mmCIF file of C-alpha atoms in Angstrom:
data_model
loop_
_atom_site.group_PDB
_atom_site.id
_atom_site.type_symbol
_atom_site.label_atom_id
_atom_site.label_comp_id
_atom_site.label_asym_id
_atom_site.label_seq_id
_atom_site.Cartn_x
_atom_site.Cartn_y
_atom_site.Cartn_z
ATOM 1 C CA UNK A 679 0.000 0.000 0.000
ATOM 2 C CA UNK A 680 2.854 2.370 0.799
ATOM 3 C CA UNK A 681 4.486 1.715 -2.573
ATOM 4 C CA UNK A 682 1.158 2.272 -4.346
ATOM 5 C CA UNK A 683 0.611 5.572 -2.540
ATOM 6 C CA UNK A 684 4.068 6.816 -3.589
ATOM 7 C CA UNK A 685 3.409 5.831 -7.202
ATOM 8 C CA UNK A 686 -0.013 7.555 -7.260
ATOM 9 C CA UNK A 687 1.456 10.713 -5.723
ATOM 10 C CA UNK A 688 4.256 10.710 -8.281
ATOM 11 C CA UNK A 689 1.835 10.266 -11.191
ATOM 12 C CA UNK A 690 -0.285 13.156 -9.901
ATOM 13 C CA UNK A 691 2.719 15.460 -9.553
ATOM 14 C CA UNK A 692 4.308 14.638 -12.909
ATOM 15 C CA UNK A 693 1.643 16.178 -15.189
ATOM 16 C CA UNK A 694 1.724 19.495 -13.327
ATOM 17 C CA UNK A 695 5.519 19.640 -13.701
ATOM 18 C CA UNK A 696 5.766 18.341 -17.254
ATOM 19 C CA UNK A 697 5.905 21.796 -18.836
ATOM 20 C CA UNK A 698 8.866 22.889 -16.730
ATOM 21 C CA UNK A 699 10.730 19.658 -15.985
ATOM 22 C CA UNK A 700 12.254 16.655 -17.694
ATOM 23 C CA UNK A 701 11.291 13.080 -16.834
ATOM 24 C CA UNK A 702 14.213 10.670 -17.238
ATOM 25 C CA UNK A 703 15.322 7.176 -16.334
ATOM 26 C CA UNK A 704 18.977 7.772 -15.363
ATOM 27 C CA UNK A 705 19.554 4.169 -14.305
ATOM 28 C CA UNK A 706 18.007 0.828 -15.182
ATOM 29 C CA UNK A 707 19.545 -2.618 -14.767
ATOM 30 C CA UNK A 708 18.323 -6.189 -15.023
ATOM 31 C CA UNK A 709 20.566 -9.077 -13.954
ATOM 32 C CA UNK A 710 19.511 -12.698 -14.376
ATOM 33 C CA UNK A 711 21.410 -15.189 -12.232
ATOM 34 C CA UNK A 712 21.311 -18.921 -12.937
ATOM 35 C CA UNK A 713 22.330 -21.498 -10.311
ATOM 36 C CA UNK A 714 21.844 -25.183 -9.560
ATOM 37 C CA UNK A 715 19.491 -26.049 -6.684
ATOM 38 C CA UNK A 716 18.157 -29.498 -5.759
ATOM 39 C CA UNK A 717 19.115 -30.879 -9.147
ATOM 40 C CA UNK A 718 17.349 -28.067 -11.032
ATOM 41 C CA UNK A 719 18.858 -25.127 -12.881
ATOM 42 C CA UNK A 720 17.057 -22.101 -11.436
ATOM 43 C CA UNK A 721 17.026 -18.545 -12.746
ATOM 44 C CA UNK A 722 16.140 -15.376 -10.868
ATOM 45 C CA UNK A 723 16.205 -11.797 -12.101
ATOM 46 C CA UNK A 724 17.166 -8.820 -9.984
ATOM 47 C CA UNK A 725 15.859 -5.499 -11.262
ATOM 48 C CA UNK A 726 16.473 -1.900 -10.298
ATOM 49 C CA UNK A 727 15.425 1.402 -11.854
ATOM 50 C CA UNK A 728 15.561 5.103 -10.995
ATOM 51 C CA UNK A 729 12.867 7.472 -12.255
ATOM 52 C CA UNK A 730 13.791 11.137 -12.016
ATOM 53 C CA UNK A 731 11.981 14.419 -12.523
ATOM 54 C CA UNK A 732 14.492 17.197 -12.986
ATOM 55 C CA UNK A 733 14.056 20.775 -14.053
ATOM 56 C CA UNK A 734 15.967 23.556 -15.617
ATOM 57 C CA UNK A 735 15.327 27.264 -15.331
ATOM 58 C CA UNK A 736 11.881 27.131 -13.663
ATOM 59 C CA UNK A 737 12.384 23.982 -11.561
ATOM 60 C CA UNK A 738 15.897 24.054 -10.148
ATOM 61 C CA UNK A 739 15.898 20.630 -8.607
ATOM 62 C CA UNK A 740 15.247 16.932 -8.922
ATOM 63 C CA UNK A 741 13.055 14.213 -7.414
ATOM 64 C CA UNK A 742 14.056 10.551 -7.775
ATOM 65 C CA UNK A 743 12.124 7.364 -7.106
ATOM 66 C CA UNK A 744 13.760 3.950 -6.988
ATOM 67 C CA UNK A 745 12.235 0.578 -7.816
ATOM 68 C CA UNK A 746 14.083 -2.562 -6.737
ATOM 69 C CA UNK A 747 13.200 -6.247 -6.751
ATOM 70 C CA UNK A 748 15.459 -9.125 -5.743
ATOM 71 C CA UNK A 749 13.440 -11.547 -7.894
ATOM 72 C CA UNK A 750 11.035 -9.954 -10.360
ATOM 73 C CA UNK A 751 9.370 -13.247 -11.333
ATOM 74 C CA UNK A 752 8.482 -14.177 -7.749
ATOM 75 C CA UNK A 753 5.510 -12.101 -6.564
ATOM 76 C CA UNK A 754 6.338 -13.046 -2.973
ATOM 77 C CA UNK A 755 9.912 -11.770 -3.239
ATOM 78 C CA UNK A 756 11.039 -8.538 -1.628
ATOM 79 C CA UNK A 757 10.424 -5.532 -3.862
ATOM 80 C CA UNK A 758 10.028 -1.840 -3.220
ATOM 81 C CA UNK A 759 9.111 1.426 -4.835
ATOM 82 C CA UNK A 760 10.577 4.105 -2.648
ATOM 83 C CA UNK A 761 11.589 7.732 -2.480
ATOM 84 C CA UNK A 762 15.316 7.919 -3.188
ATOM 85 C CA UNK A 763 16.113 11.587 -3.018
ATOM 86 C CA UNK A 764 15.204 15.169 -3.858
ATOM 87 C CA UNK A 765 17.006 18.457 -4.044
ATOM 88 C CA UNK A 766 16.323 22.113 -4.753
ATOM 89 C CA UNK A 767 19.231 24.051 -6.208
ATOM 90 C CA UNK A 768 20.131 27.725 -6.428
ATOM 91 C CA UNK A 769 22.894 28.239 -8.987
ATOM 92 C CA UNK A 770 25.356 31.051 -9.659
ATOM 93 C CA UNK A 771 25.015 32.717 -6.272
ATOM 94 C CA UNK A 772 26.294 36.333 -6.414
ATOM 95 C CA UNK A 773 27.151 35.644 -10.084
ATOM 96 C CA UNK A 774 29.850 33.244 -8.903
ATOM 97 C CA UNK A 775 30.326 29.549 -9.858
ATOM 98 C CA UNK A 776 28.777 28.703 -6.486
ATOM 99 C CA UNK A 777 25.603 26.658 -5.975
ATOM 100 C CA UNK A 778 23.472 25.913 -2.943
ATOM 101 C CA UNK A 779 21.330 22.794 -2.583
ATOM 102 C CA UNK A 780 18.779 21.701 -0.014
ATOM 103 C CA UNK A 781 18.506 17.923 -0.245
ATOM 104 C CA UNK A 782 16.526 15.049 1.255
ATOM 105 C CA UNK A 783 17.481 11.386 0.802
ATOM 106 C CA UNK A 784 20.507 10.117 -1.102
ATOM 107 C CA UNK A 785 22.935 12.668 -2.501
ATOM 108 C CA UNK A 786 26.507 12.302 -3.759
ATOM 109 C CA UNK A 787 28.604 9.140 -3.635
ATOM 110 C CA UNK A 788 32.197 9.957 -2.689
ATOM 111 C CA UNK A 789 35.282 8.380 -4.272
ATOM 112 C CA UNK A 790 33.450 6.116 -6.720
ATOM 113 C CA UNK A 791 34.892 7.821 -9.806
ATOM 114 C CA UNK A 792 31.528 8.246 -11.546
ATOM 115 C CA UNK A 793 31.362 11.984 -10.904
ATOM 116 C CA UNK A 794 34.393 12.695 -13.077
ATOM 117 C CA UNK A 795 32.239 11.671 -16.029
ATOM 118 C CA UNK A 796 29.013 13.273 -14.757
ATOM 119 C CA UNK A 797 30.557 16.607 -13.740
ATOM 120 C CA UNK A 798 33.594 17.051 -15.979
ATOM 121 C CA UNK A 799 32.673 14.814 -18.929
ATOM 122 C CA UNK A 800 35.884 12.776 -18.645
ATOM 123 C CA UNK A 801 36.321 9.216 -19.887
ATOM 124 C CA UNK A 802 35.030 6.540 -17.465
ATOM 125 C CA UNK A 803 37.651 5.647 -14.874
ATOM 126 C CA UNK A 804 35.625 3.494 -12.466
ATOM 127 C CA UNK A 805 36.512 -0.096 -11.701
ATOM 128 C CA UNK A 806 34.465 -2.815 -13.384
ATOM 129 C CA UNK A 807 34.893 -4.963 -10.283
ATOM 130 C CA UNK A 808 31.645 -3.782 -8.752
ATOM 131 C CA UNK A 809 27.945 -4.524 -8.647
ATOM 132 C CA UNK A 810 25.713 -7.535 -8.174
ATOM 133 C CA UNK A 811 27.522 -9.708 -10.731
ATOM 134 C CA UNK A 812 30.647 -9.697 -8.558
ATOM 135 C CA UNK A 813 28.951 -9.467 -5.139
ATOM 136 C CA UNK A 814 25.673 -11.402 -5.337
ATOM 137 C CA UNK A 815 25.844 -12.592 -1.719
ATOM 138 C CA UNK A 816 27.360 -9.674 0.177
ATOM 139 C CA UNK A 817 27.367 -5.892 0.233
ATOM 140 C CA UNK A 818 27.278 -4.158 -3.143
ATOM 141 C CA UNK A 819 29.937 -1.483 -2.679
ATOM 142 C CA UNK A 820 29.736 1.837 -4.532
ATOM 143 C CA UNK A 821 32.461 4.285 -3.608
ATOM 144 C CA UNK A 822 33.746 4.804 -0.080
ATOM 145 C CA UNK A 823 30.816 6.788 1.324
ATOM 146 C CA UNK A 824 27.369 8.017 0.241
ATOM 147 C CA UNK A 825 25.805 11.214 1.575
ATOM 148 C CA UNK A 826 22.271 10.465 2.775
ATOM 149 C CA UNK A 827 19.883 12.441 4.958
ATOM 150 C CA UNK A 828 18.398 15.932 5.157
ATOM 151 C CA UNK A 829 20.678 18.900 4.829
ATOM 152 C CA UNK A 830 22.580 21.513 2.870
ATOM 153 C CA UNK A 831 25.234 21.317 0.187
ATOM 154 C CA UNK A 832 27.476 24.109 -1.111
ATOM 155 C CA UNK A 833 29.461 23.511 -4.302
ATOM 156 C CA UNK A 834 32.146 25.695 -5.861
ATOM 157 C CA UNK A 835 33.052 24.784 -9.449
ATOM 158 C CA UNK A 836 35.546 27.453 -10.513
ATOM 159 C CA UNK A 837 36.581 25.684 -13.743
ATOM 160 C CA UNK A 838 36.576 22.324 -15.497
ATOM 161 C CA UNK A 839 39.544 21.132 -13.464
ATOM 162 C CA UNK A 840 38.427 21.423 -9.830
ATOM 163 C CA UNK A 841 35.418 21.202 -7.525
ATOM 164 C CA UNK A 842 34.865 21.916 -3.822
ATOM 165 C CA UNK A 843 31.788 20.697 -1.915
ATOM 166 C CA UNK A 844 30.672 21.109 1.688
ATOM 167 C CA UNK A 845 27.779 19.130 3.231
ATOM 168 C CA UNK A 846 25.936 19.524 6.527
ATOM 169 C CA UNK A 847 23.027 17.143 7.161
ATOM 170 C CA UNK A 848 21.134 14.899 9.558
ATOM 171 C CA UNK A 849 22.683 11.535 8.718
ATOM 172 C CA UNK A 850 20.173 8.898 7.570
ATOM 173 C CA UNK A 851 22.880 6.234 7.637
ATOM 174 C CA UNK A 852 22.909 6.305 11.451
ATOM 175 C CA UNK A 853 20.690 3.513 12.773
ATOM 176 C CA UNK A 854 20.265 1.498 15.964
ATOM 177 C CA UNK A 855 18.540 -1.750 16.809
ATOM 178 C CA UNK A 856 14.916 -1.600 17.890
ATOM 179 C CA UNK A 857 13.275 -4.976 18.621
ATOM 180 C CA UNK A 858 15.855 -6.732 16.498
ATOM 181 C CA UNK A 859 15.557 -4.438 13.480
ATOM 182 C CA UNK A 860 17.780 -1.602 12.335
ATOM 183 C CA UNK A 861 15.920 1.713 12.275
ATOM 184 C CA UNK A 862 16.792 5.303 11.427
ATOM 185 C CA UNK A 863 18.117 7.212 14.449
ATOM 186 C CA UNK A 864 17.458 10.972 14.042
ATOM 187 C CA UNK A 865 19.310 13.713 15.870
ATOM 188 C CA UNK A 866 22.791 12.783 14.640
ATOM 189 C CA UNK A 867 24.470 15.186 12.233
ATOM 190 C CA UNK A 868 27.310 14.839 9.762
ATOM 191 C CA UNK A 869 29.541 17.236 7.928
ATOM 192 C CA UNK A 870 31.764 16.361 4.967
ATOM 193 C CA UNK A 871 34.208 18.273 2.792
ATOM 194 C CA UNK A 872 35.035 17.034 -0.714
ATOM 195 C CA UNK A 873 37.662 18.114 -3.253
ATOM 196 C CA UNK A 874 38.024 16.921 -6.857
ATOM 197 C CA UNK A 875 40.832 17.638 -9.317
ATOM 198 C CA UNK A 876 40.340 16.728 -12.957
ATOM 199 C CA UNK A 877 43.335 16.749 -15.293
ATOM 200 C CA UNK A 878 43.726 14.838 -18.548
ATOM 201 C CA UNK A 879 45.858 12.006 -17.156
ATOM 202 C CA UNK A 880 45.518 12.634 -13.435
ATOM 203 C CA UNK A 881 42.324 12.632 -11.374
ATOM 204 C CA UNK A 882 42.079 12.953 -7.606
ATOM 205 C CA UNK A 883 39.098 13.002 -5.278
ATOM 206 C CA UNK A 884 39.371 13.228 -1.529
ATOM 207 C CA UNK A 885 37.014 13.821 1.383
ATOM 208 C CA UNK A 886 36.919 14.166 5.171
ATOM 209 C CA UNK A 887 33.855 13.846 7.370
ATOM 210 C CA UNK A 888 32.620 13.648 10.952
ATOM 211 C CA UNK A 889 29.377 12.685 12.719
ATOM 212 C CA UNK A 890 28.138 14.032 16.059
ATOM 213 C CA UNK A 891 26.815 13.763 18.741
ATOM 214 C CA UNK A 892 27.593 10.062 18.856
ATOM 215 C CA UNK A 893 30.028 8.067 20.955
ATOM 216 C CA UNK A 894 32.236 10.048 23.329
ATOM 217 C CA UNK A 895 34.392 11.753 20.711
ATOM 218 C CA UNK A 896 32.230 11.435 17.596
ATOM 219 C CA UNK A 897 32.980 9.243 14.571
ATOM 220 C CA UNK A 898 35.114 10.137 11.560
ATOM 221 C CA UNK A 899 35.746 9.070 7.971
ATOM 222 C CA UNK A 900 37.900 10.008 5.017
ATOM 223 C CA UNK A 901 39.187 8.687 1.746
ATOM 224 C CA UNK A 902 40.934 9.313 -1.540
ATOM 225 C CA UNK A 903 40.521 8.210 -5.128
ATOM 226 C CA UNK A 904 43.655 8.466 -7.262
ATOM 227 C CA UNK A 905 43.773 7.777 -11.004
ATOM 228 C CA UNK A 906 46.590 8.243 -13.461
ATOM 229 C CA UNK A 907 47.227 7.110 -17.034
ATOM 230 C CA UNK A 908 50.219 7.208 -19.347
ATOM 231 C CA UNK A 909 51.175 5.326 -22.515
ATOM 232 C CA UNK A 910 48.877 2.332 -22.228
ATOM 233 C CA UNK A 911 49.056 2.011 -18.446
ATOM 234 C CA UNK A 912 46.384 3.117 -15.970
ATOM 235 C CA UNK A 913 46.364 2.941 -12.202
ATOM 236 C CA UNK A 914 43.336 3.358 -9.923
ATOM 237 C CA UNK A 915 43.359 3.500 -6.125
ATOM 238 C CA UNK A 916 40.405 3.850 -3.773
ATOM 239 C CA UNK A 917 41.560 4.013 -0.173
ATOM 240 C CA UNK A 918 39.819 5.260 2.916
ATOM 241 C CA UNK A 919 38.163 4.677 6.265
ATOM 242 C CA UNK A 920 34.355 4.668 5.985
ATOM 243 C CA UNK A 921 33.903 4.897 9.761
ATOM 244 C CA UNK A 922 36.203 5.262 12.766
ATOM 245 C CA UNK A 923 35.222 5.680 16.405
ATOM 246 C CA UNK A 924 38.417 6.705 18.271
ATOM 247 C CA UNK A 925 36.964 5.365 21.526
ATOM 248 C CA UNK A 926 35.790 1.882 20.553
ATOM 249 C CA UNK A 927 37.714 1.062 17.339
ATOM 250 C CA UNK A 928 41.350 0.021 17.385
ATOM 251 C CA UNK A 929 42.990 1.884 14.508
ATOM 252 C CA UNK A 930 44.291 -0.601 11.949
ATOM 253 C CA UNK A 931 43.923 -2.266 8.572
ATOM 254 C CA UNK A 932 40.461 -3.642 9.391
ATOM 255 C CA UNK A 933 38.952 -0.160 9.186
ATOM 256 C CA UNK A 934 40.162 0.453 5.627
ATOM 257 C CA UNK A 935 38.391 0.235 2.298
ATOM 258 C CA UNK A 936 41.246 -0.586 -0.108
ATOM 259 C CA UNK A 937 41.040 -1.166 -3.848
ATOM 260 C CA UNK A 938 44.114 -1.213 -6.089
ATOM 261 C CA UNK A 939 43.736 -1.706 -9.830
ATOM 262 C CA UNK A 940 46.610 -1.384 -12.316
ATOM 263 C CA UNK A 941 45.570 -1.694 -15.970
ATOM 264 C CA UNK A 942 48.021 -2.625 -18.705
ATOM 265 C CA UNK A 943 46.849 -2.195 -22.313
ATOM 266 C CA UNK A 944 48.699 -3.797 -25.224
ATOM 267 C CA UNK A 945 46.689 -3.000 -28.325
ATOM 268 C CA UNK A 946 43.374 -4.820 -28.141
ATOM 269 C CA UNK A 947 44.565 -6.937 -25.186
ATOM 270 C CA UNK A 948 44.530 -5.757 -21.561
ATOM 271 C CA UNK A 949 45.445 -7.256 -18.205
ATOM 272 C CA UNK A 950 43.544 -5.751 -15.259
ATOM 273 C CA UNK A 951 44.247 -7.174 -11.788
ATOM 274 C CA UNK A 952 42.066 -5.880 -8.941
ATOM 275 C CA UNK A 953 42.895 -6.207 -5.257
ATOM 276 C CA UNK A 954 40.073 -5.375 -2.851
ATOM 277 C CA UNK A 955 40.102 -5.411 0.963
ATOM 278 C CA UNK A 956 36.624 -5.233 2.527
ATOM 279 C CA UNK A 957 36.167 -2.691 5.352
ATOM 280 C CA UNK A 958 34.807 -3.410 8.823
ATOM 281 C CA UNK A 959 32.230 -0.630 8.421
ATOM 282 C CA UNK A 960 30.396 0.737 5.403
ATOM 283 C CA UNK A 961 27.735 3.463 5.340
ATOM 284 C CA UNK A 962 28.081 3.750 9.128
ATOM 285 C CA UNK A 963 27.218 0.074 9.721
ATOM 286 C CA UNK A 964 29.188 -3.106 10.378
ATOM 287 C CA UNK A 965 29.662 -5.165 7.236
ATOM 288 C CA UNK A 966 30.195 -8.590 8.849
ATOM 289 C CA UNK A 967 32.893 -9.019 6.177
ATOM 290 C CA UNK A 968 35.856 -8.224 8.395
ATOM 291 C CA UNK A 969 38.964 -9.880 6.950
ATOM 292 C CA UNK A 970 37.476 -10.566 3.512
ATOM 293 C CA UNK A 971 39.645 -9.806 0.494
ATOM 294 C CA UNK A 972 39.506 -10.463 -3.245
ATOM 295 C CA UNK A 973 42.028 -10.843 -6.029
ATOM 296 C CA UNK A 974 40.493 -10.664 -9.504
ATOM 297 C CA UNK A 975 42.491 -10.822 -12.751
ATOM 298 C CA UNK A 976 40.711 -9.745 -15.922
ATOM 299 C CA UNK A 977 42.188 -10.749 -19.294
ATOM 300 C CA UNK A 978 40.306 -8.432 -21.632
ATOM 301 C CA UNK A 979 40.129 -8.454 -25.436
ATOM 302 C CA UNK A 980 38.769 -5.301 -27.030
ATOM 303 C CA UNK A 981 38.103 -1.783 -25.747
ATOM 304 C CA UNK A 982 34.634 -1.381 -24.176
ATOM 305 C CA UNK A 983 34.794 2.400 -24.764
ATOM 306 C CA UNK A 984 35.513 2.112 -28.494
ATOM 307 C CA UNK A 985 34.338 -1.296 -29.646
ATOM 308 C CA UNK A 986 30.726 -2.574 -29.562
ATOM 309 C CA UNK A 987 31.999 -6.051 -28.639
ATOM 310 C CA UNK A 988 34.564 -7.036 -26.008
ATOM 311 C CA UNK A 989 35.178 -10.052 -23.855
ATOM 312 C CA UNK A 990 37.693 -12.101 -22.032
ATOM 313 C CA UNK A 991 38.422 -14.311 -19.090
ATOM 314 C CA UNK A 992 38.571 -13.624 -15.363
ATOM 315 C CA UNK A 993 40.268 -15.523 -12.574
ATOM 316 C CA UNK A 994 39.018 -14.751 -9.088
ATOM 317 C CA UNK A 995 40.401 -15.698 -5.674
ATOM 318 C CA UNK A 996 38.364 -14.571 -2.688
ATOM 319 C CA UNK A 997 38.787 -15.159 1.004
ATOM 320 C CA UNK A 998 35.361 -14.574 2.482
ATOM 321 C CA UNK A 999 34.192 -14.359 6.073
ATOM 322 C CA UNK A 1000 30.510 -14.257 5.098
ATOM 323 C CA UNK A 1001 28.927 -17.225 6.867
ATOM 324 C CA UNK A 1002 32.005 -19.426 7.343
ATOM 325 C CA UNK A 1003 35.593 -18.528 6.511
ATOM 326 C CA UNK A 1004 36.683 -20.076 3.242
ATOM 327 C CA UNK A 1005 38.645 -19.570 0.054
ATOM 328 C CA UNK A 1006 36.687 -19.384 -3.183
ATOM 329 C CA UNK A 1007 38.344 -19.833 -6.576
ATOM 330 C CA UNK A 1008 36.441 -19.083 -9.778
ATOM 331 C CA UNK A 1009 37.216 -19.008 -13.488
ATOM 332 C CA UNK A 1010 34.893 -16.854 -15.573
ATOM 333 C CA UNK A 1011 34.687 -16.353 -19.350
ATOM 334 C CA UNK A 1012 32.497 -13.402 -20.380
ATOM 335 C CA UNK A 1013 31.419 -11.254 -23.329
ATOM 336 C CA UNK A 1014 30.027 -7.705 -23.436
ATOM 337 C CA UNK A 1015 28.362 -5.870 -26.289
ATOM 338 C CA UNK A 1016 26.498 -2.631 -26.867
ATOM 339 C CA UNK A 1017 23.239 -2.335 -28.818
ATOM 340 C CA UNK A 1018 21.375 0.982 -29.198
ATOM 341 C CA UNK A 1019 22.078 2.369 -25.744
ATOM 342 C CA UNK A 1020 21.964 -0.975 -23.929
ATOM 343 C CA UNK A 1021 25.063 -2.636 -22.475
ATOM 344 C CA UNK A 1022 24.882 -6.419 -22.280
ATOM 345 C CA UNK A 1023 27.205 -8.642 -20.246
ATOM 346 C CA UNK A 1024 27.055 -12.429 -20.298
ATOM 347 C CA UNK A 1025 29.281 -14.215 -17.807
ATOM 348 C CA UNK A 1026 29.748 -17.763 -16.591
ATOM 349 C CA UNK A 1027 31.406 -18.600 -13.272
ATOM 350 C CA UNK A 1028 32.981 -22.014 -12.799
ATOM 351 C CA UNK A 1029 33.673 -22.563 -9.105
ATOM 352 C CA UNK A 1030 36.911 -24.513 -8.977
ATOM 353 C CA UNK A 1031 37.288 -24.492 -5.191
ATOM 354 C CA UNK A 1032 35.585 -25.672 -3.088
ATOM 355 C CA UNK A 1033 34.465 -28.161 -5.708
ATOM 356 C CA UNK A 1034 30.829 -29.185 -5.677
ATOM 357 C CA UNK A 1035 29.183 -30.542 -8.805
ATOM 358 C CA UNK A 1036 25.839 -29.058 -7.724
ATOM 359 C CA UNK A 1037 27.249 -25.512 -7.527
ATOM 360 C CA UNK A 1038 29.933 -25.787 -10.192
ATOM 361 C CA UNK A 1039 28.355 -23.465 -12.771
ATOM 362 C CA UNK A 1040 26.776 -20.074 -12.208
ATOM 363 C CA UNK A 1041 25.683 -17.741 -15.019
ATOM 364 C CA UNK A 1042 24.819 -14.066 -15.224
ATOM 365 C CA UNK A 1043 23.093 -12.047 -17.921
ATOM 366 C CA UNK A 1044 23.305 -8.355 -17.155
ATOM 367 C CA UNK A 1045 21.501 -5.606 -19.055
ATOM 368 C CA UNK A 1046 22.099 -1.943 -18.256
ATOM 369 C CA UNK A 1047 20.405 0.858 -20.150
ATOM 370 C CA UNK A 1048 22.410 3.979 -20.940
ATOM 371 C CA UNK A 1049 20.077 6.993 -21.313
#
């Protein structure tokens, strides 16, 4: 009933805004996963879509709804249509490249790399080792931290090479347990400062943040994204601490989000190893993945940015602490192709270790629309 009410409200609002705003679908993805279960090959499809109303001169803001289903075919499966975020923007304050935004819900994601393309129009630099295809059982990581709550954002964009942002907001990521469930805990505020530098072959994003009043001394976070490229070699680093309580957390490697990804290109052939250490906390919550790390090696043929067809072979070694501690070894051939604004990825995972004939093969068909 709640989802239906949101949808009806949205459909009532849209017509009145249609003359001054644009209705877009900035993100849509369908991923079908096939696995063996009880001697049967079962398929389930995870779907997610954002629907946004955004305006220009008359409507300086945006409203976004999100639809998500863990199994679209199963009517009993968990699905939701929910409010994702909204913001009202005042641009060019005092005729300066300064903007002010009042926001509710999700806002910027820090140190993911996506904003270099969205803000500066640079080539994509983000890691491909992300999303449901690579993390179907655990947390789907996206950057080091995501701003979420109700608050204010100031952004200074003096040129196409740098950006400064300051956020102050009631943090919606802060929750506590009530009757065994995690619920939003209002009255806790966060502030974050973000800097981005965009050069042709060098890109840096860094942030620092704090949350209060919580714990005795508050909690803190920070991180950096570093990217450089030169003569067929690229290097990407995402390193940071998503959450640190100086009173209760022993400072050490367990607090860190660490991703290192060198990329070596030799014509149409590339080797891309990715090393990822899972953090103890993410989005202000414990991950239950303390000590987990992944090593993924991608042998890629073709250039996904220039060629409509690319593919290759991946070798993945993961030490996971989800459930029981164990090593997982997978070998994965895959192919990707682009058709009229849709990116397809077909991948097959062969689990080499631990070997079990009933869970040997796992397949994914991913479809992401580019609008």
